[in-house]
Short mmCIF file of C-alpha atoms in Angstrom, two decimals:
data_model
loop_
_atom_site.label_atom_id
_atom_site.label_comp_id
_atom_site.label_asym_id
_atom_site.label_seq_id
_atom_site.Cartn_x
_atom_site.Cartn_y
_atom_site.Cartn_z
CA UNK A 14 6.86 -84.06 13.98
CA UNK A 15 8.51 -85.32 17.20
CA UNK A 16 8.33 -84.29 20.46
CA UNK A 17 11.80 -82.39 20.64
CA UNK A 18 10.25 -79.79 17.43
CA UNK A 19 7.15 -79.38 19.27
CA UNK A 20 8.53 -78.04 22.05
CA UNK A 21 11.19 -76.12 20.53
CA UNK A 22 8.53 -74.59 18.03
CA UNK A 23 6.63 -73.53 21.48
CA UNK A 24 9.58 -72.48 23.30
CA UNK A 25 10.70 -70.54 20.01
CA UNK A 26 6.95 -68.65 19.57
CA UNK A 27 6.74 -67.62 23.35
CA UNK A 28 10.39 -65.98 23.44
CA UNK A 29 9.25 -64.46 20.10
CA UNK A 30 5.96 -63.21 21.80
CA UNK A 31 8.07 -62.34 24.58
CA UNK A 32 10.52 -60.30 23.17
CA UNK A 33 7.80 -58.34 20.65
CA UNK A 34 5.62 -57.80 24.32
CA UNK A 35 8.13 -56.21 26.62
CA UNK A 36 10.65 -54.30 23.33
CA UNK A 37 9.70 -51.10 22.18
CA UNK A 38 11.15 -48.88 19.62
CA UNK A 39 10.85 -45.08 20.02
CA UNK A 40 10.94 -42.54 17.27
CA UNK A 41 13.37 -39.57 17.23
CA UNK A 42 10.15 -37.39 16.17
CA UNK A 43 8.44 -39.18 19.24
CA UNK A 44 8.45 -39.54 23.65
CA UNK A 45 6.46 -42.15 24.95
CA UNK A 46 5.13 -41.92 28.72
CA UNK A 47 4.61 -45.63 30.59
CA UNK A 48 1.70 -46.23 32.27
CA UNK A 49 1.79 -49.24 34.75
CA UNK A 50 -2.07 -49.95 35.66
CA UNK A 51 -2.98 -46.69 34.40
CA UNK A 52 0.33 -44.59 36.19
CA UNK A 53 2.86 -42.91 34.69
CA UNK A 54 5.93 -43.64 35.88
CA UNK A 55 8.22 -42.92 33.42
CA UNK A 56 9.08 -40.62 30.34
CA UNK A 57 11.52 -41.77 27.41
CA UNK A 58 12.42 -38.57 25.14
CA UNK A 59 15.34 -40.64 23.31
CA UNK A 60 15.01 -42.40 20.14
CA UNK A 61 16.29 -45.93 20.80
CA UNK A 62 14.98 -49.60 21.48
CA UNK A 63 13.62 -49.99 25.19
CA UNK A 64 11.78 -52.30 27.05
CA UNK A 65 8.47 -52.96 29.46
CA UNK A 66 6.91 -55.26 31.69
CA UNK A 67 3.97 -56.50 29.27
CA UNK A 68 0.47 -56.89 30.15
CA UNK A 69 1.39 -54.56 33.11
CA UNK A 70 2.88 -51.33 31.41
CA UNK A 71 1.55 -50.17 28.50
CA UNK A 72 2.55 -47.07 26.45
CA UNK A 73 1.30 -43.52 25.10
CA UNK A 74 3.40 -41.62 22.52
CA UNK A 75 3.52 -37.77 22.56
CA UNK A 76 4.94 -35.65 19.35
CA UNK A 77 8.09 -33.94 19.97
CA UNK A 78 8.02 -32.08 16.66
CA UNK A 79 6.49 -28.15 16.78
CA UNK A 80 2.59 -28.22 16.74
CA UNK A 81 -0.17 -25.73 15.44
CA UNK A 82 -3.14 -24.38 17.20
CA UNK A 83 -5.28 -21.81 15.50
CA UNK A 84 -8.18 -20.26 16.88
CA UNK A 85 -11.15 -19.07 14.63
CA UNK A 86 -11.99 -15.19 14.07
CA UNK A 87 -12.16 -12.92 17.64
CA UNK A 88 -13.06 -9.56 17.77
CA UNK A 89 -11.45 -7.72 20.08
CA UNK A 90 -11.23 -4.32 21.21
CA UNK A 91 -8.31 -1.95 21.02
CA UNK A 92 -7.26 0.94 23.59
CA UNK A 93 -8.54 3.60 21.91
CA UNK A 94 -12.12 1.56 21.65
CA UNK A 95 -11.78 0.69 18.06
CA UNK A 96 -12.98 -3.01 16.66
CA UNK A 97 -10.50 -5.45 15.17
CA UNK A 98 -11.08 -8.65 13.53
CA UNK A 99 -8.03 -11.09 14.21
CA UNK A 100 -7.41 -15.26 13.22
CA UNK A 101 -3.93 -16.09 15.02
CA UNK A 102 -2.25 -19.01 15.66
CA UNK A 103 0.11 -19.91 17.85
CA UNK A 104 3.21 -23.06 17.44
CA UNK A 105 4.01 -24.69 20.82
CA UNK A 106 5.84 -28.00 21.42
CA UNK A 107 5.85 -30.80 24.11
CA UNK A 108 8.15 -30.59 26.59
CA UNK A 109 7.08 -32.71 29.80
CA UNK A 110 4.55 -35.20 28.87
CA UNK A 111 3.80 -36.35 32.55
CA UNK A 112 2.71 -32.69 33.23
CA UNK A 113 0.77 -32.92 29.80
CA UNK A 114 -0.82 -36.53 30.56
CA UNK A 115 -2.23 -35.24 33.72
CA UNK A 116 -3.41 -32.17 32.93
CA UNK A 117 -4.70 -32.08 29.75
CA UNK A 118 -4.10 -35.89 28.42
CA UNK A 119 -3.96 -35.27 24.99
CA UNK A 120 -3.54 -33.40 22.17
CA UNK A 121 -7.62 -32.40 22.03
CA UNK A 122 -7.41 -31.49 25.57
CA UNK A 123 -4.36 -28.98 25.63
CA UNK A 124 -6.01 -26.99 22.62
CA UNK A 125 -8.85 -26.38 24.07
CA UNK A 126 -6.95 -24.94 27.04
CA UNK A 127 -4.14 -23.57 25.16
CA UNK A 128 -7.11 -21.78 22.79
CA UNK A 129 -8.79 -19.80 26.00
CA UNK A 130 -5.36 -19.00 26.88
CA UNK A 131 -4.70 -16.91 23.82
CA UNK A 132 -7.98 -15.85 23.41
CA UNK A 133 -7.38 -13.90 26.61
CA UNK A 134 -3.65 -12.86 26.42
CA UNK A 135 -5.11 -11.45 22.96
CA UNK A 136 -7.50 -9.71 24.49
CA UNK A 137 -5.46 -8.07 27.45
CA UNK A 138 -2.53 -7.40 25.61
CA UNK A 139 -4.04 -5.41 22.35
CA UNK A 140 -6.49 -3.72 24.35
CA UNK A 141 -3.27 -2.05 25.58
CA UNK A 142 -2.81 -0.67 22.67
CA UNK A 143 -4.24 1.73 19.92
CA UNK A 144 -5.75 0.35 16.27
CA UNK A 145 -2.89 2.62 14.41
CA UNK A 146 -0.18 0.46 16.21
CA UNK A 147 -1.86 -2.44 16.02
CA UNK A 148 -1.36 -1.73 12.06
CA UNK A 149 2.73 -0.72 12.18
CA UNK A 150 5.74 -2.33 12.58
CA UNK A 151 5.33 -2.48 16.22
CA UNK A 152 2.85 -5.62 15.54
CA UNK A 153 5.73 -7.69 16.02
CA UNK A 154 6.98 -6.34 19.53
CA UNK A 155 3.09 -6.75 20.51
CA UNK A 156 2.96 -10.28 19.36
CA UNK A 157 6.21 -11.31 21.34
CA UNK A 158 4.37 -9.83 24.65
CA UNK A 159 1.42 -12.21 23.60
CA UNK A 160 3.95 -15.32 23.25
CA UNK A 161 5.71 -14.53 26.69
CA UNK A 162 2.52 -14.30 28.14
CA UNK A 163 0.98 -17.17 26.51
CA UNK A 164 4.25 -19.32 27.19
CA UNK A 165 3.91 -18.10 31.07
CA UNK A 166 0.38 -19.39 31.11
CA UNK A 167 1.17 -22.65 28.89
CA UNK A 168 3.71 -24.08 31.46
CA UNK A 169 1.31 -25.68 33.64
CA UNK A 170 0.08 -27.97 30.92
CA UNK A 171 4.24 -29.13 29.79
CA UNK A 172 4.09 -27.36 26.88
CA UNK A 173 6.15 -24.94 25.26
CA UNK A 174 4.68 -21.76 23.13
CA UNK A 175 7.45 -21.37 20.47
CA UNK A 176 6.09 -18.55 18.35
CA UNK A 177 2.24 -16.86 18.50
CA UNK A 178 1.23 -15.03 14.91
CA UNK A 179 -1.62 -13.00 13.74
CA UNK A 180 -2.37 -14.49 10.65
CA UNK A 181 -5.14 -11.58 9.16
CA UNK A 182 -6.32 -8.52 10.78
CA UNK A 183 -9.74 -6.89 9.64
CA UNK A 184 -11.66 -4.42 10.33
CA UNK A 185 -15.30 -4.87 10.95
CA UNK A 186 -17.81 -4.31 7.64
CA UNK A 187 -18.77 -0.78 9.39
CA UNK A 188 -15.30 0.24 10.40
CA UNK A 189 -14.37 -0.14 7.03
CA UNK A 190 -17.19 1.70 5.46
CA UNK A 191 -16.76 4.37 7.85
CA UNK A 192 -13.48 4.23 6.98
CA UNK A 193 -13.54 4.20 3.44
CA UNK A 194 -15.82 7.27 3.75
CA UNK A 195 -13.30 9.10 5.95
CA UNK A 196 -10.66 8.26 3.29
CA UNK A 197 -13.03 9.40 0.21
CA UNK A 198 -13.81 12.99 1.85
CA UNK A 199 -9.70 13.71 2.24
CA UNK A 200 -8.98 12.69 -1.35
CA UNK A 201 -11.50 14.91 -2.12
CA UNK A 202 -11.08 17.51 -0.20
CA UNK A 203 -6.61 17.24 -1.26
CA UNK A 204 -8.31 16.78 -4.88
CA UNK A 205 -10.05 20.58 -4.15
CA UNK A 206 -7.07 22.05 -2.51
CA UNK A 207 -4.61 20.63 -5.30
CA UNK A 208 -7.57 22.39 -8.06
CA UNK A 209 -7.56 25.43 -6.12
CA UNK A 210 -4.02 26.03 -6.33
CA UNK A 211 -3.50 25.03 -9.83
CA UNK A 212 -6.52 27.61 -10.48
CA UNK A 213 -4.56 29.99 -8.82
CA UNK A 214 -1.36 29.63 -10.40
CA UNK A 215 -3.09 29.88 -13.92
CA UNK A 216 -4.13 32.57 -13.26
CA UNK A 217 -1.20 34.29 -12.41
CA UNK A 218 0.65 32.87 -15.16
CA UNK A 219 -2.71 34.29 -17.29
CA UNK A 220 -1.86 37.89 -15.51
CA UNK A 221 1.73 37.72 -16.37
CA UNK A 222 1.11 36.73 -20.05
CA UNK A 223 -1.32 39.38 -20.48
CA UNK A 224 1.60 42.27 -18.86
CA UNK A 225 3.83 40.76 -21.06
CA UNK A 226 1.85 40.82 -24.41
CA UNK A 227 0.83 44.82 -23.21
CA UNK A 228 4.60 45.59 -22.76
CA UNK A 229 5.57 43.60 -25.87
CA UNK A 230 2.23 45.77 -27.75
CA UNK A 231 3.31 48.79 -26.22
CA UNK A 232 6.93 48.42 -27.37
CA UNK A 233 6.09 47.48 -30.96
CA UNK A 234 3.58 50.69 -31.19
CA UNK A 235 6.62 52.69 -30.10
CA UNK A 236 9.17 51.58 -32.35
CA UNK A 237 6.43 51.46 -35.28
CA UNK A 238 5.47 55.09 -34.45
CA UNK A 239 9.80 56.21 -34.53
CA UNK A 240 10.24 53.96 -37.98
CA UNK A 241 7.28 55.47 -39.21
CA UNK A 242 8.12 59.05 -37.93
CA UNK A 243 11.79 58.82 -39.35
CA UNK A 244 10.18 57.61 -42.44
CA UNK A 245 8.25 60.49 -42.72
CA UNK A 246 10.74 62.76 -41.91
CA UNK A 247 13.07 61.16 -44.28
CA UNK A 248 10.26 61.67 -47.34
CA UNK A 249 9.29 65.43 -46.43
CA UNK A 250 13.18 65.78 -46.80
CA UNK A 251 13.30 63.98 -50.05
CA UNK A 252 10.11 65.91 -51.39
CA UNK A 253 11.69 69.74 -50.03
CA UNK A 254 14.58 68.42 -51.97
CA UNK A 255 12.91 67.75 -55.15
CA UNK A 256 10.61 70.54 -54.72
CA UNK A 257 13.31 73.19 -54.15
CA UNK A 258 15.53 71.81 -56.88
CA UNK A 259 12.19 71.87 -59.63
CA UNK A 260 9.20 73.70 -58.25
CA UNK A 261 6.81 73.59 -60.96
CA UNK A 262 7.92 69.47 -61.53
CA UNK A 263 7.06 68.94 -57.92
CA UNK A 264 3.70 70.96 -58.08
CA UNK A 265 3.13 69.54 -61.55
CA UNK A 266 3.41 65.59 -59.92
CA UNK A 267 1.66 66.29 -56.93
CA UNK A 268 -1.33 66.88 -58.99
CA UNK A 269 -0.67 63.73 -60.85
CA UNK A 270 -0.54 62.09 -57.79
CA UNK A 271 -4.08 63.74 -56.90
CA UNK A 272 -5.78 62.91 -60.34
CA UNK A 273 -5.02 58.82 -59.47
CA UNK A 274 -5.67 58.56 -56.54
CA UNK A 275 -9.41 60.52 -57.32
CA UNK A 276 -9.97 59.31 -60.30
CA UNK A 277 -8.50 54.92 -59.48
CA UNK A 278 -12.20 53.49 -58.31
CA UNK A 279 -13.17 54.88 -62.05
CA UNK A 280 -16.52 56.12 -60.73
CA UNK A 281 -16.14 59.63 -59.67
CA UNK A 282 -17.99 62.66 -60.14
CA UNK A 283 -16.98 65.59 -59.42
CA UNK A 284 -19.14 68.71 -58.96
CA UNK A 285 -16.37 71.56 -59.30
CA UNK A 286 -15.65 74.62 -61.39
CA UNK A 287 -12.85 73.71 -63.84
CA UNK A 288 -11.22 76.81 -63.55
CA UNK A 289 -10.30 75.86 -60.35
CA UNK A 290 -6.74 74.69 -59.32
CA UNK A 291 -7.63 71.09 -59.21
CA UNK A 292 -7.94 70.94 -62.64
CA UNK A 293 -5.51 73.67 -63.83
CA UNK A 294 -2.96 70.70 -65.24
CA UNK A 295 -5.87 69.85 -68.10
CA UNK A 296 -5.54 72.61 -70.11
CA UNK A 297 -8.26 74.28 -72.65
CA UNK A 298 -9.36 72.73 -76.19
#
């Protein structure tokens, strides 16, 4: 190898080290923030290839995308004194990362301040309010009065707070006990009320069933009595009829009639004088 490749192969790896030493390529998902001896003194938010000053600026890249936080279980206190168990997170995003390297310098530095910020904007802004509204529809108004406020708050750290979310809400173990009791004595208590009443309306259907069954009784024994009286009225015409068209016949059956219905069990005695008129039909031997 002569002289002439040497140095060209030189010249050739110290532009390449050059060039790879003071280019940079940034991310769209990414801003960097230059340092030069440990100050920032600039902020590149567009994607794109850029350059630096090497061995005197070097570099710190900051997400641009939306971030999460979430903070473990609090229990906090509503208006009306009532517990609550809540886990919320909250979504925030980078906006000025000179404000962000200074104050917080990282990502583990702004949630630990971003986390005692919503800890207390939770705590100030439900304890406005009662545990029955905390439970509604109006959780969602009351969690855009937390982001505002947490967003107001955020600002001097170059963030953004895009959304905050209450991800469960319990109750404490004796709330819900208590709570569960409560429940247990109104179900019970409808469950009486809703017995009570159907008691009551059996037994007026019972009361009108039994009126109805004495009218129907009473209605039946009437129009049986007026058959059976026109019945008998009908016969006692039928029998003067007969009996005025052949007295002796009539007298003579009557007595027939007499002697069967005596004499049908075939085990009667009689203790009577035969010359009486009960037997006056049988004749002498």
């Amino acid at each position: 190898m002569n002289s002439k490749t040497k140095k060209f192969l030189i010249f050739t790896t110290i532009a390449f080290v050059t060039f790879v030493s003071t280019t940079f390529k940034v991310d769209q998902r990414k801003q960097v923030l230059i340092l030069q001896f440990g100050e920032p003194i600039r902020v590149i938010k567009e994607p794109g290839l850029n350059f630096k000053i090497p061995f005197i600026q070097n570099l710190i890249f900051f997400d641009k995308r939306i971030l999460d936080l979430s903070i473990t279980d609090q229990e906090l206190i509503a208006n009306d004194q009532k517990r609550i168990i809540i886990n919320a997170f909250t979504k925030y995003k980078i906006n000025d990362p000179l404000i962000f390297y200074k104050t917080v310098r990282n990502i583990y530095g702004v949630s630990s301040k971003l986390s005692a910020v919503l800890d207390s904007s939770l705590r100030k802004i439900i304890g406005e309010f009662r545990l029955n509204q905390l439970l509604t529809d109006n959780r969602g108004d009351i969690m855009t009065r937390i982001k505002d406020v947490v967003n107001e708050e955020a600002k001097i750290y170059g963030i953004d707070v895009v959304d905050v979310r209450i991800m469960r809400s319990d109750l404490p173990k004796e709330n819900s006990d208590s709570i569960f009791a409560r429940m247990r004595a109104e179900r019970e208590k409808e469950a009486r009320e809703i017995r009570a009443e159907g008691a009551e309306e059996a037994d007026k259907i019972r009361a009108e069933a039994d009126k109805q069954r004495t009218i129907i009784l009473a209605e039946a024994e009437k129009e049986s009595n007026l058959t059976r009286g026109l019945g008998e009225a009908k016969a006692n015409k039928i029998y003067a009829n007969g009996y005025n068209r052949d007295a002796e016949f009539a007298e003579f059956y009557r007595s027939m009639k007499a002697y069967e219905k005596s004499f049908s069990n075939g085990n009667t005695n009689f203790i009577i004088s035969p010359e009486g008129q009960f037997f006056k039909h049988f004749g002498k031997k």
